[in-house]
CSV table of C-alpha atoms in Angstrom, one decimal:
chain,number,residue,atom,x,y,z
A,1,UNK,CA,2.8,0.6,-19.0
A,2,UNK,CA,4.3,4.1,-18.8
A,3,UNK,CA,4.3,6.1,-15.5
A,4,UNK,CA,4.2,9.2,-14.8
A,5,UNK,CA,7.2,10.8,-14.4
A,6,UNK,CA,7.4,11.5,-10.8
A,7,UNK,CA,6.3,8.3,-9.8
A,8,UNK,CA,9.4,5.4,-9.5
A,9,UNK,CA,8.2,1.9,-8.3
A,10,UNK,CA,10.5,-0.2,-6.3
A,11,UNK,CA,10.2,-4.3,-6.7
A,12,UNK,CA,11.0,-5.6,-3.8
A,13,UNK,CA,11.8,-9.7,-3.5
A,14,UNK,CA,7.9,-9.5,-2.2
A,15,UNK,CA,5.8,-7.1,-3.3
A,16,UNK,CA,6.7,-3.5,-3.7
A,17,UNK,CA,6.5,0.0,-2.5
A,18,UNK,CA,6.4,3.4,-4.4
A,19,UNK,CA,8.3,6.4,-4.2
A,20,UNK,CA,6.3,9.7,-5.6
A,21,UNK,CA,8.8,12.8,-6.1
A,22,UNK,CA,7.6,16.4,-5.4
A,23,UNK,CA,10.5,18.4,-6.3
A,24,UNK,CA,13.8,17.2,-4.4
A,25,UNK,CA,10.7,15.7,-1.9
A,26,UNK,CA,10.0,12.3,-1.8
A,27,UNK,CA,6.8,10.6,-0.6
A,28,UNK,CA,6.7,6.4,0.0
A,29,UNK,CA,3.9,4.2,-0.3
A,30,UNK,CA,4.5,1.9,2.0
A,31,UNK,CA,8.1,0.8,2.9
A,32,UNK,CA,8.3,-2.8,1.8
A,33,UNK,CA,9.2,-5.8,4.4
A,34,UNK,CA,12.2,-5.4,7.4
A,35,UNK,CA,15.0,-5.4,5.3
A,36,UNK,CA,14.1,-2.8,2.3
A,37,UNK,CA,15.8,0.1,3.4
A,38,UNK,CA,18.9,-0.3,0.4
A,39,UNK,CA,16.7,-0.9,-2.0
A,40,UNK,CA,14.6,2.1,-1.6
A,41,UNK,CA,17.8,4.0,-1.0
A,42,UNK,CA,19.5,2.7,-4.3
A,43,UNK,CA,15.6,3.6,-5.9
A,44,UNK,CA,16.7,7.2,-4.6
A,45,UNK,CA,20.0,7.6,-5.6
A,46,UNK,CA,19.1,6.6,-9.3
A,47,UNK,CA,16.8,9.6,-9.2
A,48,UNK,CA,19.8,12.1,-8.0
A,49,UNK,CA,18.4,12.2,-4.8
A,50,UNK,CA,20.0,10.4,-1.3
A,51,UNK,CA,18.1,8.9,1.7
A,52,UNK,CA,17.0,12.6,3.2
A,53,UNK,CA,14.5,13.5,0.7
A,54,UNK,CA,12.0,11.0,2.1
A,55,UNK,CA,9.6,13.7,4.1
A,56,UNK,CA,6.7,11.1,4.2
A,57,UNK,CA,5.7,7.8,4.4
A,58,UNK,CA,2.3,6.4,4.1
A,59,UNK,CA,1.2,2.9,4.6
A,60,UNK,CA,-1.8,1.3,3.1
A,61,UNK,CA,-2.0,-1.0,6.1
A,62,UNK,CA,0.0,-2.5,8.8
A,63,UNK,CA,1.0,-6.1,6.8
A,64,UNK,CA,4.5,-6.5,7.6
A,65,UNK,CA,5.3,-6.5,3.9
A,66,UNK,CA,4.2,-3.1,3.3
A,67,UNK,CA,5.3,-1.8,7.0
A,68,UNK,CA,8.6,-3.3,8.2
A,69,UNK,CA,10.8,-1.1,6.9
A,70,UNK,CA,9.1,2.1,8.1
A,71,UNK,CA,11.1,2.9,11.4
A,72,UNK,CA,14.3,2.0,9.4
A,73,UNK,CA,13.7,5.0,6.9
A,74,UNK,CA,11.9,6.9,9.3
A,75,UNK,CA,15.4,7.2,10.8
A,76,UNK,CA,16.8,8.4,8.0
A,77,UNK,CA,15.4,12.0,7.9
A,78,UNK,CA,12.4,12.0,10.6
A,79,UNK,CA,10.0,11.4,8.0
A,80,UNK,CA,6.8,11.7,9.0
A,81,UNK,CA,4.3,8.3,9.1
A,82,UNK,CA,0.9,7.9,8.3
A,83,UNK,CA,-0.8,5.3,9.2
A,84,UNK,CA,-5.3,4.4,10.0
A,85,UNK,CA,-6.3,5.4,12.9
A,86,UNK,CA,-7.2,1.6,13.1
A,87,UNK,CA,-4.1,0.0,11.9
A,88,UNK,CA,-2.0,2.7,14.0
A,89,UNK,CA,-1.9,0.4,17.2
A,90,UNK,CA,-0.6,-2.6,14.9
A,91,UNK,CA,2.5,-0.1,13.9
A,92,UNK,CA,3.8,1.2,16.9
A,93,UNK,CA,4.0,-2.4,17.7
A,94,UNK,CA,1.0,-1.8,20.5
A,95,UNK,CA,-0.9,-5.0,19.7
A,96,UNK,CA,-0.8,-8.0,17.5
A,97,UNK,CA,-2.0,-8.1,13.9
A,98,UNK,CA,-5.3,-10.0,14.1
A,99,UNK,CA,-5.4,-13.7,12.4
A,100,UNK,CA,-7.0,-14.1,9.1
A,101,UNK,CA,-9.8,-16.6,8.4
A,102,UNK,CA,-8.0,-18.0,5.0
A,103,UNK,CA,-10.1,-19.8,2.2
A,104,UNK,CA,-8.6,-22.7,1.1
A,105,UNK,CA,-6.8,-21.2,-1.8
A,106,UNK,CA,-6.0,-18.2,0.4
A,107,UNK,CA,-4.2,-21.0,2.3
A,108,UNK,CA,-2.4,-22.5,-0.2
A,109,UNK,CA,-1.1,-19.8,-1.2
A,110,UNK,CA,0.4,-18.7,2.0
A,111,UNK,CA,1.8,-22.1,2.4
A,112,UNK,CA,3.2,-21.7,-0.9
A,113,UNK,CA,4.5,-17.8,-0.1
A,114,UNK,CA,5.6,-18.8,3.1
A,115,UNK,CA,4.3,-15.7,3.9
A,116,UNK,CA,4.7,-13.9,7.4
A,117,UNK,CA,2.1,-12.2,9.4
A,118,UNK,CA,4.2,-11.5,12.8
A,119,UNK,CA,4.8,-8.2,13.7
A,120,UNK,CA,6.8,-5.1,11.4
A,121,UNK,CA,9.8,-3.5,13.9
A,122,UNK,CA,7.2,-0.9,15.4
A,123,UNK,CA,7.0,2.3,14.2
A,124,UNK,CA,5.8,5.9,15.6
A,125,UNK,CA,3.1,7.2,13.4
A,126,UNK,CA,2.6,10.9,13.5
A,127,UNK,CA,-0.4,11.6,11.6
A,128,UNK,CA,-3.6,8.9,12.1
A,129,UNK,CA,-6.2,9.3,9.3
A,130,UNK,CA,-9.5,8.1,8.7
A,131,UNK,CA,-10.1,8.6,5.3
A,132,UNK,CA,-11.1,11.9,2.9
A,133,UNK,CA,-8.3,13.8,4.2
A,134,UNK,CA,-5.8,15.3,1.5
A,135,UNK,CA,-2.3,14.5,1.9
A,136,UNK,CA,-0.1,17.4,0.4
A,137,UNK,CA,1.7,14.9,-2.0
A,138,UNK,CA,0.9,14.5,-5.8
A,139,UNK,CA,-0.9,17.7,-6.2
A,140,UNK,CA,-3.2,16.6,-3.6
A,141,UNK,CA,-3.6,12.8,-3.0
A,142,UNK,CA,-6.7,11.8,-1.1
A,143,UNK,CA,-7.3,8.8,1.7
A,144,UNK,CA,-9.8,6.7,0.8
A,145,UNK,CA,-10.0,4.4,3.7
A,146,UNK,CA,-11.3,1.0,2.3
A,147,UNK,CA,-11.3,-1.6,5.8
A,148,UNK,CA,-11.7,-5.4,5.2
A,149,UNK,CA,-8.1,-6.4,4.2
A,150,UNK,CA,-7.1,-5.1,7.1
A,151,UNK,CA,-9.5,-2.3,9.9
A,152,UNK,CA,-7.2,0.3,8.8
A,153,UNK,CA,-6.2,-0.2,4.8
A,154,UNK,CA,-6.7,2.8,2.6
A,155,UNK,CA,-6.1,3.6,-0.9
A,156,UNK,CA,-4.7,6.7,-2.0
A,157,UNK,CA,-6.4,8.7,-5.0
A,158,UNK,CA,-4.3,11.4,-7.0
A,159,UNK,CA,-7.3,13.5,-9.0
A,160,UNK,CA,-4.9,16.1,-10.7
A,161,UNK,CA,-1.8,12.8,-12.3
A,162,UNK,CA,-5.5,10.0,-12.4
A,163,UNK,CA,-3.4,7.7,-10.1
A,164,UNK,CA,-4.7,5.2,-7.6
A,165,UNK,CA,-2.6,3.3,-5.1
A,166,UNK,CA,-5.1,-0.1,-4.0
A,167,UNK,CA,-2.6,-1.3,-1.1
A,168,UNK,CA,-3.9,-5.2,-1.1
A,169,UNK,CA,-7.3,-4.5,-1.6
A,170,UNK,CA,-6.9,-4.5,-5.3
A,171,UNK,CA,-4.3,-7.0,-7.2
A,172,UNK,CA,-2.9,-8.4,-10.2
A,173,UNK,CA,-2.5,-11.8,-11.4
A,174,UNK,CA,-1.4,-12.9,-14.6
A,175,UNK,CA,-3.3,-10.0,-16.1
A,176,UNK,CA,-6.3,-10.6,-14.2
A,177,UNK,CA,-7.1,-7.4,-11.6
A,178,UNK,CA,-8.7,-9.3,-8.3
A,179,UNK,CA,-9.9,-8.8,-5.0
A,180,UNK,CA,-6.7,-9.6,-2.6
A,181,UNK,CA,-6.4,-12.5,-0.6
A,182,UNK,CA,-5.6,-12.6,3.2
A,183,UNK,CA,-8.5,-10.3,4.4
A,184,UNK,CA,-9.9,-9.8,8.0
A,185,UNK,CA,-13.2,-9.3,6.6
A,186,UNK,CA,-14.2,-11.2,3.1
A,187,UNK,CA,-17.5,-9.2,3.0
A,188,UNK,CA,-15.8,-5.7,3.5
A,189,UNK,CA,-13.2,-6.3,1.4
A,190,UNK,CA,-15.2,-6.6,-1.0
A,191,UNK,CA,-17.2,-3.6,-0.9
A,192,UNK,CA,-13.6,-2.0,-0.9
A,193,UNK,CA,-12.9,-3.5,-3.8
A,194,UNK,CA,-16.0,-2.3,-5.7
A,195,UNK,CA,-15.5,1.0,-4.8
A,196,UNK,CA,-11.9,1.2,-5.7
A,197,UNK,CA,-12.4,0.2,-8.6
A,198,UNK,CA,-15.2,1.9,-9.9
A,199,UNK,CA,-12.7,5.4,-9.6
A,200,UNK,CA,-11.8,7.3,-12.8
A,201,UNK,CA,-8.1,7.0,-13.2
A,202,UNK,CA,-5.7,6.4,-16.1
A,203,UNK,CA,-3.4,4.1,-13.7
A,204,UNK,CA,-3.8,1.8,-11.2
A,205,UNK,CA,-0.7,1.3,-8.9
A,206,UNK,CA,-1.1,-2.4,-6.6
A,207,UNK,CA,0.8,-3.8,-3.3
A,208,UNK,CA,1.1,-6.6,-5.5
A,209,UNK,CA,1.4,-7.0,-9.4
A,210,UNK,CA,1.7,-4.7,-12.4
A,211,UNK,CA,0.0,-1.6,-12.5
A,212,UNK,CA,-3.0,-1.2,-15.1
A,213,UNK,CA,-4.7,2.0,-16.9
A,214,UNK,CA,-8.0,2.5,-15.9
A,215,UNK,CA,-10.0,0.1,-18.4
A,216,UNK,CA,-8.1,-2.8,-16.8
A,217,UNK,CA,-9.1,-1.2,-13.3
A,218,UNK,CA,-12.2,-1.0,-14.2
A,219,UNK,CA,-12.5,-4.8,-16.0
A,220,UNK,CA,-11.7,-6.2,-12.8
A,221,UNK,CA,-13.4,-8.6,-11.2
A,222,UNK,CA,-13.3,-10.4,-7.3
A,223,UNK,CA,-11.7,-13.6,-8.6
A,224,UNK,CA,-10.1,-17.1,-6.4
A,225,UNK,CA,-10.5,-15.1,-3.2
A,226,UNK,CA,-13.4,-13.5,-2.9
A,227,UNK,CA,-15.3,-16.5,-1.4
């Protein structure tokens, strides 16, 4: 589906990240796993702009697929990082990330993935939220903290372009739009999920799979994962 203009999302091998453009100002969701740093870079360049127009990074959670690249383009201009309050500690590296509690599909998957939950490089965050606070990005794009994947995963809702970043909470499969797997907490997940999707948007933007309009938002349903 079309984008909006100043929105650019950048596959990654696993997953992806986004990069929303304010001017010559450039605001990521999410950094991708250790090791993204060129590919966001080379997402850049093909919008005329290099490496020091990233002013702002905000992470859905602290999964080491959507934070390990964070201090690596933090570098790169001082950009400042937003992170949960609750997932904050997990960033800087402070703690470990909690283990999940997988359903059996969850863990066949994961054995499938050969997915990673060890710690991203840590990170400063400069800005902890804990959800309803605007961000200045996007003509105002607000937190909507959403816990259960992870304490700390929040969604980010545009009003003024109708655009919704889910971080995990929200997916898509093979058309389908489902409840996440790997969650800390099934039941709050879950409730996350209704909420998210119930929003009013005309696109849907996911940590993993295609984006949707707003009837496929809304057509979702919990699916394999949801227990």
């Amino acid at each position: 589906m079309d984008l909006p203009p100043s929105l650019t999302r950048i596959v990654l091998p696993f997953g992806q990240c986004y990069a929303w453009r304010d001017g010559d100002e450039v605001t990521l969701v999410d950094t991708g796993p250790p090791g993204s740093g060129e590919a966001v870079a080379a997402a850049l360049a093909g919008l005329g702009l290099d490496r020091d127009a990233v002013v702002r990074i905000v992470l859905t959670h602290h999964h080491i697929d959507h934070s390990g690249s964070t201090a690596e383009i933090r570098a790169w201009n001082d950009a400042q990082v937003v992170a949960h309050a609750s997932d904050a500690a997990v960033v800087r590296g402070e703690v470990a990330p909690p283990p999940f509690d997988l359903l059996p599909a969850e863990q066949q998957l994961w054995d499938s993935l050969g997915a990673d939950d060890s710690l991203s490089p840590p990170s400063l965050v400069d800005v902890e939220v804990t959800g309803d606070e605007v961000l200045p990005f996007g003509r105002g794009a607000r937190v909507v903290h959403g816990p259960g994947h992870t304490p700390g995963s929040i969604a980010l809702h545009l009003p003024g372009p109708r655009v919704l970043f889910t971080g995990d909470t929200v997916a898509e499969n093979g058309g389908a739009v489902i409840l996440g797997p790997f969650n800390l907490d099934r039941q709050q997940a879950l409730g996350s999920f209704h909420r998210l999707t119930a929003l009013d948007v005309d696109v849907a933007l996911f940590g993993h799979g295609e984006p949707v309009d707003g009837a496929g938002l809304r057509a979702a349903v919990p699916g394999p994962f949801a227990g």
